[in-house]
């Protein structure tokens, strides 16, 4: 079963999502300043309050070889060791900063087994979808829309922005 919906503006999920976008922008600014200061070339990163993960360039791999933990997955993601110089500096940098964490439907929609979810905005409208093996009910903050409407919105947005 798959359901498509918008999220009501007065809901906590809506507020949390747009706070996440603000936090993400701030975290990106902080990372870019931090990377410049510590001569990190990587542009792909995942910031946490207590540790930093990057997809290192070859130069980063050579320079920080002793500072990384083991590689995560196939994407080359590496974490700076918490006790490394860079790891300690990152923790100090993030001490008063909220890390960006994209909200999920966990706790709002009771889905059992495997499921996938989407959550994205176009302007100030927040859209989502959930696809699951079984049936489920949407939370009261979600207003169901037709699949055709959902895909039309995405198609219109993509065609509008591909010509830019």
PDB file of C-alpha atoms in Angstrom:
ATOM      1  CA  UNK A   1       0.000   0.000   0.000  1.00  0.00           C
ATOM      2  CA  UNK A   2       1.224   3.499  -0.822  1.00  0.00           C
ATOM      3  CA  UNK A   3      -0.259   6.771   0.355  1.00  0.00           C
ATOM      4  CA  UNK A   4       0.534  10.329  -0.687  1.00  0.00           C
ATOM      5  CA  UNK A   5      -0.164  13.437   1.349  1.00  0.00           C
ATOM      6  CA  UNK A   6       0.607  16.975   2.397  1.00  0.00           C
ATOM      7  CA  UNK A   7       1.557  17.913   5.944  1.00  0.00           C
ATOM      8  CA  UNK A   8      -0.524  20.530   7.747  1.00  0.00           C
ATOM      9  CA  UNK A   9       1.344  23.768   8.476  1.00  0.00           C
ATOM     10  CA  UNK A  10       0.324  23.835  12.140  1.00  0.00           C
ATOM     11  CA  UNK A  11       1.787  20.375  12.844  1.00  0.00           C
ATOM     12  CA  UNK A  12       5.001  19.611  14.727  1.00  0.00           C
ATOM     13  CA  UNK A  13       6.260  17.588  11.744  1.00  0.00           C
ATOM     14  CA  UNK A  14       5.917  20.647   9.492  1.00  0.00           C
ATOM     15  CA  UNK A  15       7.740  22.861  11.998  1.00  0.00           C
ATOM     16  CA  UNK A  16      10.440  20.212  12.568  1.00  0.00           C
ATOM     17  CA  UNK A  17      11.040  19.830   8.821  1.00  0.00           C
ATOM     18  CA  UNK A  18      11.570  23.530   8.198  1.00  0.00           C
ATOM     19  CA  UNK A  19      13.755  23.764  11.317  1.00  0.00           C
ATOM     20  CA  UNK A  20      15.775  20.906   9.807  1.00  0.00           C
ATOM     21  CA  UNK A  21      16.275  22.933   6.600  1.00  0.00           C
ATOM     22  CA  UNK A  22      17.516  25.917   8.616  1.00  0.00           C
ATOM     23  CA  UNK A  23      19.789  23.669  10.684  1.00  0.00           C
ATOM     24  CA  UNK A  24      21.116  22.010   7.524  1.00  0.00           C
ATOM     25  CA  UNK A  25      22.095  25.361   5.990  1.00  0.00           C
ATOM     26  CA  UNK A  26      23.795  26.415   9.222  1.00  0.00           C
ATOM     27  CA  UNK A  27      25.617  23.057   9.511  1.00  0.00           C
ATOM     28  CA  UNK A  28      26.837  23.402   5.906  1.00  0.00           C
ATOM     29  CA  UNK A  29      28.215  26.874   6.650  1.00  0.00           C
ATOM     30  CA  UNK A  30      29.931  25.578   9.780  1.00  0.00           C
ATOM     31  CA  UNK A  31      31.393  22.585   7.930  1.00  0.00           C
ATOM     32  CA  UNK A  32      32.722  24.770   5.110  1.00  0.00           C
ATOM     33  CA  UNK A  33      34.462  27.082   7.595  1.00  0.00           C
ATOM     34  CA  UNK A  34      35.764  24.069   9.539  1.00  0.00           C
ATOM     35  CA  UNK A  35      36.998  22.343   6.372  1.00  0.00           C
ATOM     36  CA  UNK A  36      38.866  25.486   5.287  1.00  0.00           C
ATOM     37  CA  UNK A  37      40.480  25.827   8.699  1.00  0.00           C
ATOM     38  CA  UNK A  38      41.554  22.147   8.837  1.00  0.00           C
ATOM     39  CA  UNK A  39      42.421  21.779   5.128  1.00  0.00           C
ATOM     40  CA  UNK A  40      39.726  19.206   4.426  1.00  0.00           C
ATOM     41  CA  UNK A  41      38.929  18.920   0.700  1.00  0.00           C
ATOM     42  CA  UNK A  42      35.793  16.781   1.015  1.00  0.00           C
ATOM     43  CA  UNK A  43      32.502  18.415   0.101  1.00  0.00           C
ATOM     44  CA  UNK A  44      30.240  15.531   1.137  1.00  0.00           C
ATOM     45  CA  UNK A  45      29.747  15.243   4.884  1.00  0.00           C
ATOM     46  CA  UNK A  46      27.369  14.204   7.652  1.00  0.00           C
ATOM     47  CA  UNK A  47      27.612  16.367  10.761  1.00  0.00           C
ATOM     48  CA  UNK A  48      26.778  15.041  14.198  1.00  0.00           C
ATOM     49  CA  UNK A  49      27.251  16.848  17.469  1.00  0.00           C
ATOM     50  CA  UNK A  50      29.983  14.486  18.738  1.00  0.00           C
ATOM     51  CA  UNK A  51      31.553  13.327  15.471  1.00  0.00           C
ATOM     52  CA  UNK A  52      31.996  14.165  11.791  1.00  0.00           C
ATOM     53  CA  UNK A  53      31.750  11.880   8.789  1.00  0.00           C
ATOM     54  CA  UNK A  54      33.060  12.820   5.343  1.00  0.00           C
ATOM     55  CA  UNK A  55      33.590  11.209   1.975  1.00  0.00           C
ATOM     56  CA  UNK A  56      37.304  12.010   1.760  1.00  0.00           C
ATOM     57  CA  UNK A  57      39.173  12.920  -1.391  1.00  0.00           C
ATOM     58  CA  UNK A  58      42.405  11.042  -2.114  1.00  0.00           C
ATOM     59  CA  UNK A  59      44.339  13.902  -0.501  1.00  0.00           C
ATOM     60  CA  UNK A  60      42.109  13.714   2.593  1.00  0.00           C
ATOM     61  CA  UNK A  61      42.718   9.959   2.790  1.00  0.00           C
ATOM     62  CA  UNK A  62      46.469  10.521   2.752  1.00  0.00           C
ATOM     63  CA  UNK A  63      46.474  13.497   5.110  1.00  0.00           C
ATOM     64  CA  UNK A  64      44.045  12.088   7.693  1.00  0.00           C
ATOM     65  CA  UNK A  65      44.833   8.373   7.307  1.00  0.00           C
ATOM     66  CA  UNK A  66      45.489   7.914  11.045  1.00  0.00           C
ATOM     67  CA  UNK A  67      42.494  10.047  12.055  1.00  0.00           C
ATOM     68  CA  UNK A  68      39.782   7.941  10.385  1.00  0.00           C
ATOM     69  CA  UNK A  69      37.804   4.979  11.654  1.00  0.00           C
ATOM     70  CA  UNK A  70      36.957   2.146   9.266  1.00  0.00           C
ATOM     71  CA  UNK A  71      35.109   2.902   6.014  1.00  0.00           C
ATOM     72  CA  UNK A  72      31.288   2.821   6.131  1.00  0.00           C
ATOM     73  CA  UNK A  73      29.554   1.048   3.245  1.00  0.00           C
ATOM     74  CA  UNK A  74      30.324   1.380  -0.448  1.00  0.00           C
ATOM     75  CA  UNK A  75      30.231   5.186  -0.600  1.00  0.00           C
ATOM     76  CA  UNK A  76      33.596   5.695   1.076  1.00  0.00           C
ATOM     77  CA  UNK A  77      32.163   7.478   4.104  1.00  0.00           C
ATOM     78  CA  UNK A  78      34.717   7.840   6.906  1.00  0.00           C
ATOM     79  CA  UNK A  79      34.410   9.129  10.462  1.00  0.00           C
ATOM     80  CA  UNK A  80      37.076  11.188  12.151  1.00  0.00           C
ATOM     81  CA  UNK A  81      38.092   9.431  15.351  1.00  0.00           C
ATOM     82  CA  UNK A  82      36.592  11.253  18.332  1.00  0.00           C
ATOM     83  CA  UNK A  83      40.002  11.557  20.005  1.00  0.00           C
ATOM     84  CA  UNK A  84      41.823  12.788  16.905  1.00  0.00           C
ATOM     85  CA  UNK A  85      42.770  16.462  16.664  1.00  0.00           C
ATOM     86  CA  UNK A  86      40.097  17.040  13.998  1.00  0.00           C
ATOM     87  CA  UNK A  87      37.529  15.017  15.954  1.00  0.00           C
ATOM     88  CA  UNK A  88      38.096  17.055  19.106  1.00  0.00           C
ATOM     89  CA  UNK A  89      37.962  20.305  17.138  1.00  0.00           C
ATOM     90  CA  UNK A  90      34.658  19.255  15.529  1.00  0.00           C
ATOM     91  CA  UNK A  91      33.108  18.406  18.908  1.00  0.00           C
ATOM     92  CA  UNK A  92      34.194  21.807  20.239  1.00  0.00           C
ATOM     93  CA  UNK A  93      32.815  23.545  17.143  1.00  0.00           C
ATOM     94  CA  UNK A  94      29.427  21.840  17.476  1.00  0.00           C
ATOM     95  CA  UNK A  95      29.114  22.279  21.258  1.00  0.00           C
ATOM     96  CA  UNK A  96      26.465  25.023  20.947  1.00  0.00           C
ATOM     97  CA  UNK A  97      25.108  24.075  17.517  1.00  0.00           C
ATOM     98  CA  UNK A  98      22.113  21.885  16.775  1.00  0.00           C
ATOM     99  CA  UNK A  99      22.956  19.203  14.192  1.00  0.00           C
ATOM    100  CA  UNK A 100      20.512  18.834  11.307  1.00  0.00           C
ATOM    101  CA  UNK A 101      18.345  15.736  11.515  1.00  0.00           C
ATOM    102  CA  UNK A 102      15.587  15.216   8.982  1.00  0.00           C
ATOM    103  CA  UNK A 103      12.355  14.291  10.752  1.00  0.00           C
ATOM    104  CA  UNK A 104      10.652  10.997   9.965  1.00  0.00           C
ATOM    105  CA  UNK A 105       7.173   9.538  10.368  1.00  0.00           C
ATOM    106  CA  UNK A 106       8.389   7.142  13.061  1.00  0.00           C
ATOM    107  CA  UNK A 107       5.970   7.433  15.955  1.00  0.00           C
ATOM    108  CA  UNK A 108       3.302   9.167  13.869  1.00  0.00           C
ATOM    109  CA  UNK A 109       2.334   6.382  11.491  1.00  0.00           C
ATOM    110  CA  UNK A 110       2.306   2.808  12.705  1.00  0.00           C
ATOM    111  CA  UNK A 111       3.745   0.698   9.906  1.00  0.00           C
ATOM    112  CA  UNK A 112       4.936  -2.827  10.493  1.00  0.00           C
ATOM    113  CA  UNK A 113       7.614  -4.499   8.430  1.00  0.00           C
ATOM    114  CA  UNK A 114       9.498  -2.907   5.558  1.00  0.00           C
ATOM    115  CA  UNK A 115       8.467   0.558   4.402  1.00  0.00           C
ATOM    116  CA  UNK A 116       9.854   3.521   2.504  1.00  0.00           C
ATOM    117  CA  UNK A 117       9.085   7.165   3.057  1.00  0.00           C
ATOM    118  CA  UNK A 118       9.542  10.496   1.320  1.00  0.00           C
ATOM    119  CA  UNK A 119       9.368  13.952   2.805  1.00  0.00           C
ATOM    120  CA  UNK A 120      10.159  17.085   0.790  1.00  0.00           C
ATOM    121  CA  UNK A 121       8.965  20.606   0.257  1.00  0.00           C
ATOM    122  CA  UNK A 122       8.119  22.667  -2.764  1.00  0.00           C
ATOM    123  CA  UNK A 123       7.926  26.224  -1.544  1.00  0.00           C
ATOM    124  CA  UNK A 124       6.076  26.226   1.756  1.00  0.00           C
ATOM    125  CA  UNK A 125       4.104  23.052   1.021  1.00  0.00           C
ATOM    126  CA  UNK A 126       5.420  19.877   2.629  1.00  0.00           C
ATOM    127  CA  UNK A 127       4.721  16.630   0.757  1.00  0.00           C
ATOM    128  CA  UNK A 128       5.200  13.047   1.782  1.00  0.00           C
ATOM    129  CA  UNK A 129       4.528   9.469   0.878  1.00  0.00           C
ATOM    130  CA  UNK A 130       4.733   6.128   2.604  1.00  0.00           C
ATOM    131  CA  UNK A 131       4.912   2.781   0.868  1.00  0.00           C
ATOM    132  CA  UNK A 132       4.498  -0.344   2.998  1.00  0.00           C
ATOM    133  CA  UNK A 133       3.775  -4.034   2.631  1.00  0.00           C
ATOM    134  CA  UNK A 134       0.691  -3.798   4.852  1.00  0.00           C
ATOM    135  CA  UNK A 135      -2.092  -1.363   5.529  1.00  0.00           C
ATOM    136  CA  UNK A 136      -1.705   1.700   7.739  1.00  0.00           C
ATOM    137  CA  UNK A 137      -3.527   4.873   8.684  1.00  0.00           C
ATOM    138  CA  UNK A 138      -2.141   8.349   8.168  1.00  0.00           C
ATOM    139  CA  UNK A 139      -1.632  10.652  11.146  1.00  0.00           C
ATOM    140  CA  UNK A 140      -4.085  13.511  11.627  1.00  0.00           C
ATOM    141  CA  UNK A 141      -1.425  16.021  10.491  1.00  0.00           C
ATOM    142  CA  UNK A 142      -1.417  14.389   7.029  1.00  0.00           C
ATOM    143  CA  UNK A 143      -3.967  15.184   4.335  1.00  0.00           C
ATOM    144  CA  UNK A 144      -4.130  12.441   1.730  1.00  0.00           C
ATOM    145  CA  UNK A 145      -3.881  13.381  -1.944  1.00  0.00           C
ATOM    146  CA  UNK A 146      -4.189  11.285  -5.086  1.00  0.00           C
ATOM    147  CA  UNK A 147      -1.080   9.633  -6.492  1.00  0.00           C
ATOM    148  CA  UNK A 148      -1.690  11.355  -9.830  1.00  0.00           C
ATOM    149  CA  UNK A 149      -1.734  14.768  -8.107  1.00  0.00           C
ATOM    150  CA  UNK A 150       1.453  13.939  -6.175  1.00  0.00           C
ATOM    151  CA  UNK A 151       3.367  12.867  -9.299  1.00  0.00           C
ATOM    152  CA  UNK A 152       2.020  15.804 -11.329  1.00  0.00           C
ATOM    153  CA  UNK A 153       3.352  18.229  -8.701  1.00  0.00           C
ATOM    154  CA  UNK A 154       6.790  16.588  -8.868  1.00  0.00           C
ATOM    155  CA  UNK A 155       6.734  16.508 -12.678  1.00  0.00           C
ATOM    156  CA  UNK A 156       5.741  20.185 -12.913  1.00  0.00           C
ATOM    157  CA  UNK A 157       8.429  21.177 -10.407  1.00  0.00           C
ATOM    158  CA  UNK A 158      11.127  19.170 -12.205  1.00  0.00           C
ATOM    159  CA  UNK A 159      10.239  20.527 -15.648  1.00  0.00           C
ATOM    160  CA  UNK A 160      10.112  24.082 -14.285  1.00  0.00           C
ATOM    161  CA  UNK A 161      13.541  23.727 -12.667  1.00  0.00           C
ATOM    162  CA  UNK A 162      15.284  21.751 -15.418  1.00  0.00           C
ATOM    163  CA  UNK A 163      14.973  24.741 -17.739  1.00  0.00           C
ATOM    164  CA  UNK A 164      16.789  27.038 -15.299  1.00  0.00           C
TER     165      UNK A 164
END
